Coordinates of C-alpha atoms and ligand atoms in Angstrom, one line a residue:
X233 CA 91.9 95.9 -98.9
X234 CA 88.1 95.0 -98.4
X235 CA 85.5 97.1 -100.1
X236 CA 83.5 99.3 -98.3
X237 CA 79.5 98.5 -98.6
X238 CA 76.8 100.5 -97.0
X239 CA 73.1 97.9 -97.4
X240 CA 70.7 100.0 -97.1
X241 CA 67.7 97.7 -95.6
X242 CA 65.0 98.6 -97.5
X243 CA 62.5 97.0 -94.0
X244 CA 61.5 99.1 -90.9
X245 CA 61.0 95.3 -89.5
X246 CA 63.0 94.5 -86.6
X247 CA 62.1 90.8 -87.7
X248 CA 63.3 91.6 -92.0
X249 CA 64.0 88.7 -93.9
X250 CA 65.9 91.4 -95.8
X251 CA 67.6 92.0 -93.0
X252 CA 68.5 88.5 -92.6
X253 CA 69.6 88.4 -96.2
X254 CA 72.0 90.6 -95.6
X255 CA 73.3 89.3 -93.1
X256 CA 74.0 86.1 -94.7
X257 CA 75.8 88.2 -97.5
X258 CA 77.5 89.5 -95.0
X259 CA 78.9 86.2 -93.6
X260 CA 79.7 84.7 -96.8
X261 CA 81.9 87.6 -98.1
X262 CA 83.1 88.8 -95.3
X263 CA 87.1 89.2 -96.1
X264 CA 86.2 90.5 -99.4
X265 CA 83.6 92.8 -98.4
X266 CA 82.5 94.9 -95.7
X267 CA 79.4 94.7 -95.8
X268 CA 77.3 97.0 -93.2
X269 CA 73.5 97.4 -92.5
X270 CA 72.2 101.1 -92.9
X271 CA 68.5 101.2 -91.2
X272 CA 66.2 103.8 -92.8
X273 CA 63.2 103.5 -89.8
X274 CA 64.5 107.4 -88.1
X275 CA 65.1 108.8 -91.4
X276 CA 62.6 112.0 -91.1
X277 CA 60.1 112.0 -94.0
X278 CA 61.6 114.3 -96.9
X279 CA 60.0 117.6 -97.1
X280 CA 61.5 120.2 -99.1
X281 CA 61.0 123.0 -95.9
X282 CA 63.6 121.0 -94.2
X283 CA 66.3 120.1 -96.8
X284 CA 68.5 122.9 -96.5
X285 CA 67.8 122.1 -92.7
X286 CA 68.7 118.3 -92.6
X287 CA 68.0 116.9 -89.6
X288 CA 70.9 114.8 -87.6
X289 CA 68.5 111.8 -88.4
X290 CA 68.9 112.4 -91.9
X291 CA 72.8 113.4 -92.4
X292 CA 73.9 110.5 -90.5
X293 CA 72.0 108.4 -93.1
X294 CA 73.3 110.6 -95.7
X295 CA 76.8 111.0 -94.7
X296 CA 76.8 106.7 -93.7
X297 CA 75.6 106.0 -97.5
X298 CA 78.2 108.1 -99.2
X299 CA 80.9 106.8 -96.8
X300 CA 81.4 103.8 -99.1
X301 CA 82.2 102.2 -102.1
X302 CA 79.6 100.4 -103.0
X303 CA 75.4 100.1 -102.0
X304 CA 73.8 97.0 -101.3
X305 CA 69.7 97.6 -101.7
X306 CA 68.0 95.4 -99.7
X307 CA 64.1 95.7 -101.0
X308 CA 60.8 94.1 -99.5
X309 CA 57.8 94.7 -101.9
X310 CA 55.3 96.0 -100.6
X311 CA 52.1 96.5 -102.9
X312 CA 54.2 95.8 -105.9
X313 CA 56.4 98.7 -105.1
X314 CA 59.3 99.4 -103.0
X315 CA 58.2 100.3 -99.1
X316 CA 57.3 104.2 -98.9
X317 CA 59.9 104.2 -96.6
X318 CA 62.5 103.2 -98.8
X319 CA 61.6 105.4 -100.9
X320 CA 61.7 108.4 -98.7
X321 CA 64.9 107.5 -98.2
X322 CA 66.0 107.7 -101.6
X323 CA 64.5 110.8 -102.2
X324 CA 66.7 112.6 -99.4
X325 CA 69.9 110.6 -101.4
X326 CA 68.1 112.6 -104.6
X327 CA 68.7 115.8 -102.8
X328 CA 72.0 115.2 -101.5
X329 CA 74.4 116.5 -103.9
X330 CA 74.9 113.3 -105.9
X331 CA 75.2 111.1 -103.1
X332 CA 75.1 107.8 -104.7
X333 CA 75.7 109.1 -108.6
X334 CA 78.4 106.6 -110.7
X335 CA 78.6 104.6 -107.2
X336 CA 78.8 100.6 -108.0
X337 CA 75.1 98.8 -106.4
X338 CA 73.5 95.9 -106.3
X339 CA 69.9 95.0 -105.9
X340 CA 68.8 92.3 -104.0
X341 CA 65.4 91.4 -102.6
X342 CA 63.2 89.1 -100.7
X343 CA 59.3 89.1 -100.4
X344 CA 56.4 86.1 -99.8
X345 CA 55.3 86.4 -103.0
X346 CA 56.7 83.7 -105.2
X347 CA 58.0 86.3 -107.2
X348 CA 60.6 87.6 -104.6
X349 CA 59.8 91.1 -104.7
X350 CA 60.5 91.6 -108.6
X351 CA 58.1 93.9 -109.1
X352 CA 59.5 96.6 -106.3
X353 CA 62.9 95.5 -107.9
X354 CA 62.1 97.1 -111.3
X355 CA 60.0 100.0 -109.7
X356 CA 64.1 100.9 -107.7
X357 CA 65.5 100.5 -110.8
X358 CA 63.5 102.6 -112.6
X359 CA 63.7 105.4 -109.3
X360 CA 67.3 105.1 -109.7
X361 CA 67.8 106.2 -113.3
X362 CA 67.3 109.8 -112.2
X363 CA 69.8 111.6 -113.0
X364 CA 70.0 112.7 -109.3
X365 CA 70.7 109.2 -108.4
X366 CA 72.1 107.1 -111.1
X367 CA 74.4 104.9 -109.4
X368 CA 76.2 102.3 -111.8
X369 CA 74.3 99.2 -111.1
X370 CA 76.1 96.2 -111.5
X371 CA 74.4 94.9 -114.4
X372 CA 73.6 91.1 -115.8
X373 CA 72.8 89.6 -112.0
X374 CA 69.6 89.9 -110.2
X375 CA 68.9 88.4 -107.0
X376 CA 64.9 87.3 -106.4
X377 CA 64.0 85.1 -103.3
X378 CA 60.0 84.3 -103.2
X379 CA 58.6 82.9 -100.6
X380 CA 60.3 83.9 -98.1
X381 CA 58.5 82.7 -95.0
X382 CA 58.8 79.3 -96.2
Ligands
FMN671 C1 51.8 96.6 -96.6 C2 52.4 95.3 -97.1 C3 52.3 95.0 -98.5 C4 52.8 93.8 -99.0 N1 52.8 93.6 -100.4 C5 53.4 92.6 -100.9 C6 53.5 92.4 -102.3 O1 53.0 93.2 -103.1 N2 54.2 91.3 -102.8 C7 54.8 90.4 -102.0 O2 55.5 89.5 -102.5 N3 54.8 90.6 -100.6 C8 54.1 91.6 -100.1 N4 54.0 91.8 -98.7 C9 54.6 90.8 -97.9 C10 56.1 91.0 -97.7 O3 56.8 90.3 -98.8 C11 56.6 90.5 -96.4 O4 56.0 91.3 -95.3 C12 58.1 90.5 -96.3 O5 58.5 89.8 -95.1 C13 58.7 91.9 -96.2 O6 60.1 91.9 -96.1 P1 60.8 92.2 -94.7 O7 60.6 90.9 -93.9 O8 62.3 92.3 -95.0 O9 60.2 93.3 -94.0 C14 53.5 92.9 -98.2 C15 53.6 93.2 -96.8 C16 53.0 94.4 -96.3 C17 53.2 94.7 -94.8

């Protein structure tokens, strides 16, 4: 039986080198894992007037994440922090009944800094603590690729 994981690309780039990292992932595992991109650029901005009101944009995102057994994060950094729309996404998984609580993840990331996007790496890890979130990351292995471009 393969294992079910939803990477949620943490890029609105239709050129991501996340993207492309997760792809390769894909390739390399597939067999073990199933390993499927979840895009976050028509997930509505969060706005607590409209999250008893979800729109479709938003439960398809929500009801794709939670239909899994594991999450892949796929993080740029943008301005040493995770993309804003990365994290609008994981604030509608905040309010979505636990969505992604005690679910195995993994964190990996790629930026151009020679750093590979460490910095927006801790900021997610920090996000995901809440105890709205808290999904078991796996922990003792942390992917950074710097430089991307090159
Ligand atoms: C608004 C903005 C801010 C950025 N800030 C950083 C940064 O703080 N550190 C970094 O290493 N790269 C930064 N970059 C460059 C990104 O690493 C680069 O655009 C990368 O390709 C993003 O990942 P993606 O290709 O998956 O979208 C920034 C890019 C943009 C557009």
């Amino acid at each position: 039986m393969t294992i079910s994981v939803k990477a949620i690309i943490g890029s609105t780039s239709s050129t991501s080198y996340n993207l492309k990292v997760v792809e390769y992932l894909r390739k390399k595992y597939a067999g073990k894992l199933d390993i499927t991109p979840v895009f976050i650029n028509d997930v509505d901005m969060f706005s607590v007037d409209i999250e008893n009101n979800q729109p479709e944009n938003v439960k398809d995102f929500l009801d794709n994440v939670r239909d899994s057994d594991a999450v892949l994060f796929a993080v740029p950094e943008y301005n040493f922090s995770i993309p804003g729309s990365l994290k609008n996404a994981v604030d509608w998984l905040s309010r979505s009944n636990f969505a992604i609580k005690d679910k195995p993840a993994f964190i990996v990331g790629a930026s151009m800094g020679v750093l590979g996007s460490v910095r927006a790496q801790l900021h997610l890890r920090e996000i995901l603590t809440n105890p709205m979130l808290s999904p078991a990351i796996l922990p003792n292995n942390e992917v950074y690729i710097g430089s991307i471009h090159e």
